[in-house]
Short mmCIF file of C-alpha atoms in Angstrom, two decimals:
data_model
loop_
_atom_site.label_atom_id
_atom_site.label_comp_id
_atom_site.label_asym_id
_atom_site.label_seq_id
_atom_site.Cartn_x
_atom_site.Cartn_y
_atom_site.Cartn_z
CA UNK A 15 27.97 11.68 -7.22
CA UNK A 16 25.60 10.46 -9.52
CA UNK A 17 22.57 12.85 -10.68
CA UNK A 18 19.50 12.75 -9.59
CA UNK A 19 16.46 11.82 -11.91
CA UNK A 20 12.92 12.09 -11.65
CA UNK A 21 10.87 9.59 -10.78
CA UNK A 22 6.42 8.78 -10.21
CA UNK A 23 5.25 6.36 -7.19
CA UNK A 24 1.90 4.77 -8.31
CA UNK A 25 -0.65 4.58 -4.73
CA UNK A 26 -4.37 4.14 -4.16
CA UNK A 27 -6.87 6.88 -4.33
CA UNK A 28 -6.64 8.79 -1.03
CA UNK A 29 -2.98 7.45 -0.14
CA UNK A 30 -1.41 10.64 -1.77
CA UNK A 31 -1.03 12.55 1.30
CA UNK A 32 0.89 9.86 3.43
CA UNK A 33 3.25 8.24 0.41
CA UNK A 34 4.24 12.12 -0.29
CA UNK A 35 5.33 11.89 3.69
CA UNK A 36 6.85 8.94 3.13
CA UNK A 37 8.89 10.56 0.38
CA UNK A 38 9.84 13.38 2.32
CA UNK A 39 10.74 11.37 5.41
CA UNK A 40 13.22 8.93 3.29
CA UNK A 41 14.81 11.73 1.79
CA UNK A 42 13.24 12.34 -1.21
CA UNK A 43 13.99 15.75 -3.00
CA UNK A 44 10.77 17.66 -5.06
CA UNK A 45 8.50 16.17 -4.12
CA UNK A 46 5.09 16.82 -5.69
CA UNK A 47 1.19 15.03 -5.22
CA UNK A 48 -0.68 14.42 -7.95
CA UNK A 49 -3.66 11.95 -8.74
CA UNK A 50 -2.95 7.75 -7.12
CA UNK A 51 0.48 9.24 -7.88
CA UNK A 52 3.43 11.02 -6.07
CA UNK A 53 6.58 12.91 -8.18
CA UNK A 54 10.16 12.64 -6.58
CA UNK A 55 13.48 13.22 -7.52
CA UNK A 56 16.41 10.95 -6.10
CA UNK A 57 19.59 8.74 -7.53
CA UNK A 58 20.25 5.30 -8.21
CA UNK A 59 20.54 4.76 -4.34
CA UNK A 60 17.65 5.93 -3.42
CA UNK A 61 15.55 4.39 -6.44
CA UNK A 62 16.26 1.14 -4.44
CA UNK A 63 15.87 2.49 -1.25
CA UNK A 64 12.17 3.63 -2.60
CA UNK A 65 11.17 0.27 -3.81
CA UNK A 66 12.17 -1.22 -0.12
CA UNK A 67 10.91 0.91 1.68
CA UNK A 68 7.71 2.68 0.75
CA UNK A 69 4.52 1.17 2.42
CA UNK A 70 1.96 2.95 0.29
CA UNK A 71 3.70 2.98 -3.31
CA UNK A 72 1.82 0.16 -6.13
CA UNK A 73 5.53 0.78 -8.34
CA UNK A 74 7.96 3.19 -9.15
CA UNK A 75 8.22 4.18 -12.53
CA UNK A 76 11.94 5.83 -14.22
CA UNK A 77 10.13 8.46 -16.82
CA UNK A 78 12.95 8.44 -19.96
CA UNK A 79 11.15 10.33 -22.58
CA UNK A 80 8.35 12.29 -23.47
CA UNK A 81 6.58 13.38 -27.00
CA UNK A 82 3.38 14.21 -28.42
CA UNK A 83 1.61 11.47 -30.89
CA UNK A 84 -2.36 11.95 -32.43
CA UNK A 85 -1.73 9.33 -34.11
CA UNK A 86 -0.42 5.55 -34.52
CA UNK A 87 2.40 6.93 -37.30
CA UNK A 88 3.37 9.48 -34.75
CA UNK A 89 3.12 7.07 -31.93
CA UNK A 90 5.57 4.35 -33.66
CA UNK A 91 8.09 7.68 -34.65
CA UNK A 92 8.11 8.63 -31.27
CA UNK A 93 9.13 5.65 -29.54
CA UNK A 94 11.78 4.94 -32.39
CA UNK A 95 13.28 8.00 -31.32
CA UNK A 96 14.16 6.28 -27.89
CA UNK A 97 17.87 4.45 -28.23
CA UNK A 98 16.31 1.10 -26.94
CA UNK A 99 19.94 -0.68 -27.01
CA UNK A 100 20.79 2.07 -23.46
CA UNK A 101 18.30 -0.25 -21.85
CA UNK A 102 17.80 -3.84 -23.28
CA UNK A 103 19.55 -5.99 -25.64
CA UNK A 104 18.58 -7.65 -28.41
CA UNK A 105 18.97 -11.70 -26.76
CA UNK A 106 16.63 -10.09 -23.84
CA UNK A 107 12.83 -9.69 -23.26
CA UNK A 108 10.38 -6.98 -22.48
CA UNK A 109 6.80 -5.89 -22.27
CA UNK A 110 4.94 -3.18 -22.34
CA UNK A 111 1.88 -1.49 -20.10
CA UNK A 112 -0.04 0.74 -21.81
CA UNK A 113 -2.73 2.75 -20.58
CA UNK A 114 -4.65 5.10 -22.35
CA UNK A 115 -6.80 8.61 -21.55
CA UNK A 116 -7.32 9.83 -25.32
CA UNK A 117 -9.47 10.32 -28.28
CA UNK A 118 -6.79 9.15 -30.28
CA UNK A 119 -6.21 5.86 -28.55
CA UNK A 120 -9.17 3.74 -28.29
CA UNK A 121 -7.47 0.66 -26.84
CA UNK A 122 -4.38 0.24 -24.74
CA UNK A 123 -3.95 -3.25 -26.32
CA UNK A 124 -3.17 -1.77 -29.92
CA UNK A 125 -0.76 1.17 -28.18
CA UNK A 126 1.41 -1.44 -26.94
CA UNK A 127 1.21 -4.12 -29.70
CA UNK A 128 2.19 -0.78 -31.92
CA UNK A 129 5.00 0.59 -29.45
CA UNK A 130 6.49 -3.12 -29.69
CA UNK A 131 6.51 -3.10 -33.63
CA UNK A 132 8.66 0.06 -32.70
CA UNK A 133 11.23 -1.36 -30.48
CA UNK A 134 11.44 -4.23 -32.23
CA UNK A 135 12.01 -3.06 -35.96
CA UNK A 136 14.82 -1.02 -34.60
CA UNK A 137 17.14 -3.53 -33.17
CA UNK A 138 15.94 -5.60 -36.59
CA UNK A 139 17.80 -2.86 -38.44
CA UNK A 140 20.31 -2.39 -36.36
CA UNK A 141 21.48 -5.42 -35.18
CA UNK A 142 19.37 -8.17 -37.52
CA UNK A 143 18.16 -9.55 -34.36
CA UNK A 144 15.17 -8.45 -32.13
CA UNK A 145 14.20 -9.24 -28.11
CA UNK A 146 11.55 -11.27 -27.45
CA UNK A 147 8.65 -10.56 -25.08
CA UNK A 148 7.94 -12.47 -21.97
CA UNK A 149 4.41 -11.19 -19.73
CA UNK A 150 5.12 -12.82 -16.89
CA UNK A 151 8.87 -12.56 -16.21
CA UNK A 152 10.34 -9.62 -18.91
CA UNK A 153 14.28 -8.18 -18.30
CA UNK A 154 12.45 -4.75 -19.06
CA UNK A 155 8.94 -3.85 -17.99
CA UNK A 156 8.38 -0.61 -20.18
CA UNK A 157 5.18 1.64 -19.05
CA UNK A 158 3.76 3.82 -21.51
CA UNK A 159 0.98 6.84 -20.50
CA UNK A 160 -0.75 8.33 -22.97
CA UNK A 161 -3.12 11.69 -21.60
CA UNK A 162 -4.62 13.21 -24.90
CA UNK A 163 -2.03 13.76 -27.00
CA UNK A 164 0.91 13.34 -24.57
CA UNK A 165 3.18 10.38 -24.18
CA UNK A 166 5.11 9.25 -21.37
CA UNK A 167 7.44 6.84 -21.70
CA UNK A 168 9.09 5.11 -18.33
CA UNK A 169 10.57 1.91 -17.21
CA UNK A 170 9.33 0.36 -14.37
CA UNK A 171 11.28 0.00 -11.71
CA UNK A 172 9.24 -2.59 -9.23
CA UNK A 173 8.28 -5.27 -12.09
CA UNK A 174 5.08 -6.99 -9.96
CA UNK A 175 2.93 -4.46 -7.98
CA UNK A 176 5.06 -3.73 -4.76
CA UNK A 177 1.73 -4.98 -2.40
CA UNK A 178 3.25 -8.45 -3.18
CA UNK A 179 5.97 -8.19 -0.28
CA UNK A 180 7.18 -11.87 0.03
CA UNK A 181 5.67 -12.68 3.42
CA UNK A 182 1.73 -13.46 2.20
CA UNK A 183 1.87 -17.15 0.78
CA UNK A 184 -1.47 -18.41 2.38
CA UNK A 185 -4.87 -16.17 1.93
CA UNK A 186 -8.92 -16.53 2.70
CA UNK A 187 -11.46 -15.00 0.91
CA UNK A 188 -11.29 -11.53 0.15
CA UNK A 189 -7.90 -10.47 1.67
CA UNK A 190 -6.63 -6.87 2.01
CA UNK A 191 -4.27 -6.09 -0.52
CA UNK A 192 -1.00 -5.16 1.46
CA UNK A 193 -0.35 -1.39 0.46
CA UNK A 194 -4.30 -0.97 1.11
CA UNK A 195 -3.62 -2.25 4.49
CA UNK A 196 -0.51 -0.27 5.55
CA UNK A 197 -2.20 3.28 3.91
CA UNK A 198 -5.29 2.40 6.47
CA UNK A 199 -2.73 1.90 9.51
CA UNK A 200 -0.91 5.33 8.73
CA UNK A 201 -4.69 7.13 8.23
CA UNK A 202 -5.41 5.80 11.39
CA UNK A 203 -2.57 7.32 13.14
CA UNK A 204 -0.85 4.14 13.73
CA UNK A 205 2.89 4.38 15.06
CA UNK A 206 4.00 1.35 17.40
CA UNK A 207 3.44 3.75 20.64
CA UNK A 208 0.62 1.68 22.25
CA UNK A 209 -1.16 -2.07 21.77
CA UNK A 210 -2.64 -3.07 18.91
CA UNK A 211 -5.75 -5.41 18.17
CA UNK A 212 -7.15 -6.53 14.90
CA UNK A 213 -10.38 -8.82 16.14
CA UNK A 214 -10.80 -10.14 12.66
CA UNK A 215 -7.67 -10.72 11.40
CA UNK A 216 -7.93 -12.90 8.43
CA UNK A 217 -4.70 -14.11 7.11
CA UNK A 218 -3.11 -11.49 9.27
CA UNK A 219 -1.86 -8.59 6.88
CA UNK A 220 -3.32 -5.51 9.40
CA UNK A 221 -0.52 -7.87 11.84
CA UNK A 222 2.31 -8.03 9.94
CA UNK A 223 1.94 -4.29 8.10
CA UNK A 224 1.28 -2.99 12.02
CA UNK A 225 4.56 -4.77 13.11
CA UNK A 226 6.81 -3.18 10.02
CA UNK A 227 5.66 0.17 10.89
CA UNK A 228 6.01 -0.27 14.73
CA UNK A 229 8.98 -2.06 14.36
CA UNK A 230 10.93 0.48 11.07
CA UNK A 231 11.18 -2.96 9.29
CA UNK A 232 11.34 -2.13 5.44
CA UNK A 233 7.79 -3.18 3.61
CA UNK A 234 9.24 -5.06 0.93
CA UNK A 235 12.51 -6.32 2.90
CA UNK A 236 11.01 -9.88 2.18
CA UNK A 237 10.72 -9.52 -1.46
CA UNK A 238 12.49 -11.89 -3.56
CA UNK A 239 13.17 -9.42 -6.99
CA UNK A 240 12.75 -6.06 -7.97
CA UNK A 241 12.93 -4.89 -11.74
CA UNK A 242 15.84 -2.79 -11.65
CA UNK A 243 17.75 -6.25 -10.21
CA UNK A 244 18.19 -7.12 -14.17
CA UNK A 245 19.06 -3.82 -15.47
CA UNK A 246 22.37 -3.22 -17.60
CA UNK A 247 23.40 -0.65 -14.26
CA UNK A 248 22.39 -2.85 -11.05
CA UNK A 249 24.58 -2.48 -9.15
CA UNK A 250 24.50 -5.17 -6.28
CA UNK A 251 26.83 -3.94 -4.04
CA UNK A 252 24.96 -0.57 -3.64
CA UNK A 253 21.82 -2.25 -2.99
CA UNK A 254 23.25 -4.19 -0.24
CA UNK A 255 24.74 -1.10 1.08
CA UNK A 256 21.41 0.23 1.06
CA UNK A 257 19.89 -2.56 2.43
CA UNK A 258 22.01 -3.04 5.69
CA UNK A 259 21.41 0.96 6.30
CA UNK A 260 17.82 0.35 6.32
CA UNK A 261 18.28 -2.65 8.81
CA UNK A 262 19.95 -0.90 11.03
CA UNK A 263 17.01 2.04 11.66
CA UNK A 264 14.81 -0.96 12.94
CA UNK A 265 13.71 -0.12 16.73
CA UNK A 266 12.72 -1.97 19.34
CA UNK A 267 8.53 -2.87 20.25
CA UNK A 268 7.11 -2.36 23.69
CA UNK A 269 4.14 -3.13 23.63
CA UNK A 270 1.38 -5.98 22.20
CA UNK A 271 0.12 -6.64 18.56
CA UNK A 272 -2.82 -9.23 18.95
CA UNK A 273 -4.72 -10.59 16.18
CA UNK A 274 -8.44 -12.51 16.82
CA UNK A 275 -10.52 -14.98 14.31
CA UNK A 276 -12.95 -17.08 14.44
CA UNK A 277 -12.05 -19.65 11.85
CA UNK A 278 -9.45 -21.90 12.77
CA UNK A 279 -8.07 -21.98 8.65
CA UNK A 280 -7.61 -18.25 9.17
CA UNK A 281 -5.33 -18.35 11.99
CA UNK A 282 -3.28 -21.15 10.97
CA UNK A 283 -2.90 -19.31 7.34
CA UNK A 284 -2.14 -15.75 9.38
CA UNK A 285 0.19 -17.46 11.70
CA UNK A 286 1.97 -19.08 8.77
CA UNK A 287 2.24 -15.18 7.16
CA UNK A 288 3.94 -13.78 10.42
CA UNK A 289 6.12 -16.58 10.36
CA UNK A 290 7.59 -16.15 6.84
CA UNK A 291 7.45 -12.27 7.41
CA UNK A 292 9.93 -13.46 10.66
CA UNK A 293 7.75 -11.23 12.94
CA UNK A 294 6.72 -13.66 14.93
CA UNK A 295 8.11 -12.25 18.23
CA UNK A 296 6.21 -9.32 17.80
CA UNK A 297 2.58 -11.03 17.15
CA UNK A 298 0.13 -12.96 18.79
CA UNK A 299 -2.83 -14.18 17.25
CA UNK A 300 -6.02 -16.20 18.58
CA UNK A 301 -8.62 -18.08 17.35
CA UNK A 302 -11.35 -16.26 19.24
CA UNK A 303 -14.95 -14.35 18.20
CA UNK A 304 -14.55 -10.70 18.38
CA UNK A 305 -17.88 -10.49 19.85
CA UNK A 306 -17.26 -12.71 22.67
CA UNK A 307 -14.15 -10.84 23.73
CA UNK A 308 -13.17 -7.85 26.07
CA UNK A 309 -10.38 -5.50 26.42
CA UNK A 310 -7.52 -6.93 28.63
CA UNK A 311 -4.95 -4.42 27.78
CA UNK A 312 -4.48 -1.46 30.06
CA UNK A 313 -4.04 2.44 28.53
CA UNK A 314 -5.24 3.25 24.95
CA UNK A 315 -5.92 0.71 22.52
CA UNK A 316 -5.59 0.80 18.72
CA UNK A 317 -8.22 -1.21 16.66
CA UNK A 318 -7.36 -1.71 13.24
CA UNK A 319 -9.44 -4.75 10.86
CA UNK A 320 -11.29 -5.06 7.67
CA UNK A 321 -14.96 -6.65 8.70
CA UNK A 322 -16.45 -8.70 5.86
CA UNK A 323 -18.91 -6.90 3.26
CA UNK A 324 -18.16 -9.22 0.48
CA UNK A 325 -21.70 -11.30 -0.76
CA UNK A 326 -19.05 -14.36 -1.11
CA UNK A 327 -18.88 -14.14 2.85
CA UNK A 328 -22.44 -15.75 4.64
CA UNK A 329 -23.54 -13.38 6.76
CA UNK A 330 -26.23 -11.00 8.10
CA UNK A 331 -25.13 -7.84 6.75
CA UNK A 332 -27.23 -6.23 9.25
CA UNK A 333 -27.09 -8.66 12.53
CA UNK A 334 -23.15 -8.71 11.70
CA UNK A 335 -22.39 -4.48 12.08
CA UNK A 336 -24.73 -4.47 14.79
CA UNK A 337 -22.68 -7.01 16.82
CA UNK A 338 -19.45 -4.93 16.12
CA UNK A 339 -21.46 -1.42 17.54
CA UNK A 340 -22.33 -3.47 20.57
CA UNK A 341 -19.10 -5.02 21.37
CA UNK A 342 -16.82 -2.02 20.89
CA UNK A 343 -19.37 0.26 23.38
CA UNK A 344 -19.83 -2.42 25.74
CA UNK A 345 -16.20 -4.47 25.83
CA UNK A 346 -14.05 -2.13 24.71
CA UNK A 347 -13.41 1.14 26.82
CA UNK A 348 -10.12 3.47 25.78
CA UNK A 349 -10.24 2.05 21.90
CA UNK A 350 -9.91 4.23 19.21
CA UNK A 351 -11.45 1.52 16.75
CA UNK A 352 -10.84 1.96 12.80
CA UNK A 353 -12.24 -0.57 10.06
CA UNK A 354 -12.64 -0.25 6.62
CA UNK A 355 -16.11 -1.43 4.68
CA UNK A 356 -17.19 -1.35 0.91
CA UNK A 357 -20.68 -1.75 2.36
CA UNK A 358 -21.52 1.56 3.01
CA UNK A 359 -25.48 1.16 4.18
CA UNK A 360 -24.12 -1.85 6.38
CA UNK A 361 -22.38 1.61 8.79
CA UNK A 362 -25.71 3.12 10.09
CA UNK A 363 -26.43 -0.35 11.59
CA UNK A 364 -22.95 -0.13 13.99
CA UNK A 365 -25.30 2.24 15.70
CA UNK A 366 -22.28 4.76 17.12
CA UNK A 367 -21.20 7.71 15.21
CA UNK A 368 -17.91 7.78 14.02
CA UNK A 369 -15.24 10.94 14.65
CA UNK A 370 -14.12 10.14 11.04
CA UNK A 371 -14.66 9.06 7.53
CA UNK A 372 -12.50 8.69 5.22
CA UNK A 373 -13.32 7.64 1.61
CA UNK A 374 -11.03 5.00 -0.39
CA UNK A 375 -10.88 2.57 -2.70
CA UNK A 376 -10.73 -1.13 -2.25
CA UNK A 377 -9.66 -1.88 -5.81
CA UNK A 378 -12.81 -0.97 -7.71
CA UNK A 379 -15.14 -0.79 -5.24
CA UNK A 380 -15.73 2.42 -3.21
CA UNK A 381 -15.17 2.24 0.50
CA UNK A 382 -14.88 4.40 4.10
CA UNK A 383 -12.12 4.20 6.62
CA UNK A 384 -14.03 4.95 9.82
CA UNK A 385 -13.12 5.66 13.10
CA UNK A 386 -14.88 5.07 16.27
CA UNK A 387 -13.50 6.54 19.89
CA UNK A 388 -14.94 4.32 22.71
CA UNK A 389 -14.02 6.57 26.00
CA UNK A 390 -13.43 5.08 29.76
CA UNK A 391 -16.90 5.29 30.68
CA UNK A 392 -19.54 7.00 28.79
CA UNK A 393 -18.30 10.33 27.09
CA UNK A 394 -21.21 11.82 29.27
CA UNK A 395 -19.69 10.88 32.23
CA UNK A 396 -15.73 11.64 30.96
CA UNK A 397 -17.07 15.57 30.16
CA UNK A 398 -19.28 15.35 33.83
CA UNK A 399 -15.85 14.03 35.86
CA UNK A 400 -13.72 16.98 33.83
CA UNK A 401 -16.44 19.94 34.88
CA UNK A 402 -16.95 18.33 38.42
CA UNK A 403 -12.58 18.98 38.91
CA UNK A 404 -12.61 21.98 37.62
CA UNK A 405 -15.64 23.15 39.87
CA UNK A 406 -13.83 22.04 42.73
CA UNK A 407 -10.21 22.99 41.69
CA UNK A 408 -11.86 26.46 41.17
CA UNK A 409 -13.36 26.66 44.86
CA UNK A 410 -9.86 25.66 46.38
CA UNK A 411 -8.37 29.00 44.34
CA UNK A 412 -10.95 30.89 45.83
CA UNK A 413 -10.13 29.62 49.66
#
């Protein structure tokens, strides 16, 4: 059995918590939160079973050596003292991410033009020849992290961010980035056990993340390449082994997932997502105005959607959460309602209180996960109904 080797899944700000879960839940061994990043331990197997599976994880990186540098002598030394031929040859191609938290380092550009010169100059004298490097489609994506005066050195294991799943070929303006949106569905309690509504839907990436998790469909299962794919070990047949296991843990869905918007572009661009993520038996979306909706559904509903706060987007900040306070308290009894804004003075206009709060990132800008419970009836009335039975179940005990 082969040995198990550490490895660090890159999430958002806040997603810690749930990718650690994740971890656990897959099988993961030592697992450990840190800062947008999660430790594990795990073999080949599960390497690949990571990179299909995790909702929440941005990449998976293979640490391979560590070393301390102050310096851009000690910095080329250190990465000579990796044998570079154990992971790419010399007819290949590579590049390198740097990024940089040090005194010593003022630019990640120069760290990885310098960590290059390194690799390079020692397949020059060892072999005469040297890889090339390719940015946009490398054999070997190489990550090096440099805190102070401590290097990491890892290869990455995803190659493009994992939020790029396959399925999302058409987009409007300002879409949710994928792992964003499946990190708010698991905050939000989310887990296929009741209908689900997103009234602004967009190009429909709340719908098709919603479906994966209802349905225990892989996140990345429609992603054409991973890194590891061109590695001197990939080993195909265990990743299809892998692969088929994972298919076969997908359950059945018994209830709705509906998507609304307004803009007829949007739902032909979400409908044409679903359909390339093949969960089109599993979604329904409508080209409808939230506000001029109602809830149809009987039992608890689950509200998931990402309202516009963007300038790019033409609308009256304050008119526009107002409208979204009204509808949920008037249309929309037994919802538990969750959105996500980066317009944090557009909340107190929604004019209801939410239960929670939860503060992300949507990339650089800062942003709250709230959550609003609209009750059957007011909540004065559900708390008046509950005293009023026990009242009267109380006089019956005393008869």
């Amino acid at each position: 059995m082969e040995n198990n080797f550490k490895m660090v899944a890159k999430t958002f700000f806040g997603f810690e918590e749930i990718l650690a879960k994740e971890l656990q839940m897959l099988g993961a061994q030592d697992v450990e939160q840190g800062v947008r990043m999660v430790s594990f331990k795990g073999d080949k197997g599960f390497m690949y079973k990571a990179n299909l599976s995790l909702r929440t994880a941005l990449k998976i990186l293979k640490p391979i050596y560590f070393f301390k540098a102050n310096n851009e002598q000690a910095l080329y030394k250190g990465i000579s003292g990796v044998n570079w031929s154990r992971y790419i040859s010399a007819n290949q191609t590579f590049v390198i991410d740097a990024t940089v938290h040090s005194d010593n380092f003022n630019h990640s550009e120069f760290v990885s033009q310098k960590c290059k010169d390194a690799i390079v100059d020692q397949f020059r004298e060892r072999t005469g020849q040297r890889p090339s490097i390719d940015k946009i489609h490398p054999d070997l994506r190489i990550n090096i992290h440099i805190d102070k005066d401590q290097v990491s050195v890892a290869l990455d294991t995803s190659g493009n961010s994992l939020h790029q799943r396959g399925y999302r070929t058409a987009t409007n303006i300002a879409p949710i980035n994928e792992v964003l949106a499946a990190g708010v569905l698991l905050l939000s309690g989310w887990d296929g056990q009741g209908d689900f509504l997103d009234p602004m839907c967009g190009s429909g990436t709340f719908l098709a993340e919603a479906a994966m998790i209802a349905c225990n469909i892989p996140a990345n299962i429609n992603r054409k390449e991973f890194a590891f794919e061109k590695w001197h070990d990939w080993d195909n047949d265990l990743f299809d082994n892998i692969t088929d296991s994972l298919l076969k843990r997908v359950r059945e869905f018994h209830y709705t997932i509906k998507g609304f918007d307004k803009a007829p572009s949007a739902v032909s661009k979400a409908k044409d997502n679903i359909k390339n993520a093949n969960l089109e038996e599993y979604i329904t979306i409508e080209e409808r105005n939230f506000f001029d909706t109602e809830k149809t559904t009987q039992g608890k509903l689950h509200m998931v959607f990402n309202p516009p706060y963007d300038e790019r987007l033409d609308i009256h900040m304050e008119e526009f959460y107002k409208n979204i306070g009204d509808t949920l308290k008037k249309n929309y009894p037994g919802t538990n309602a969750w959105f996500i804004t980066g317009n944090l003075d557009a909340l107190k206009f929604v004019g209801l209180k939410p239960s929670r709060k939860i503060k992300l990132f949507n990339a650089s800008i800062e942003a709250r996960l709230v959550k609003y419970e609209m009750y059957e009836g007011s909540k004065r009335t559900k708390f008046q109904v509950s005293a009023d039975n026990h009242v009267e179940s109380s006089d019956k005990s005393v008869d």
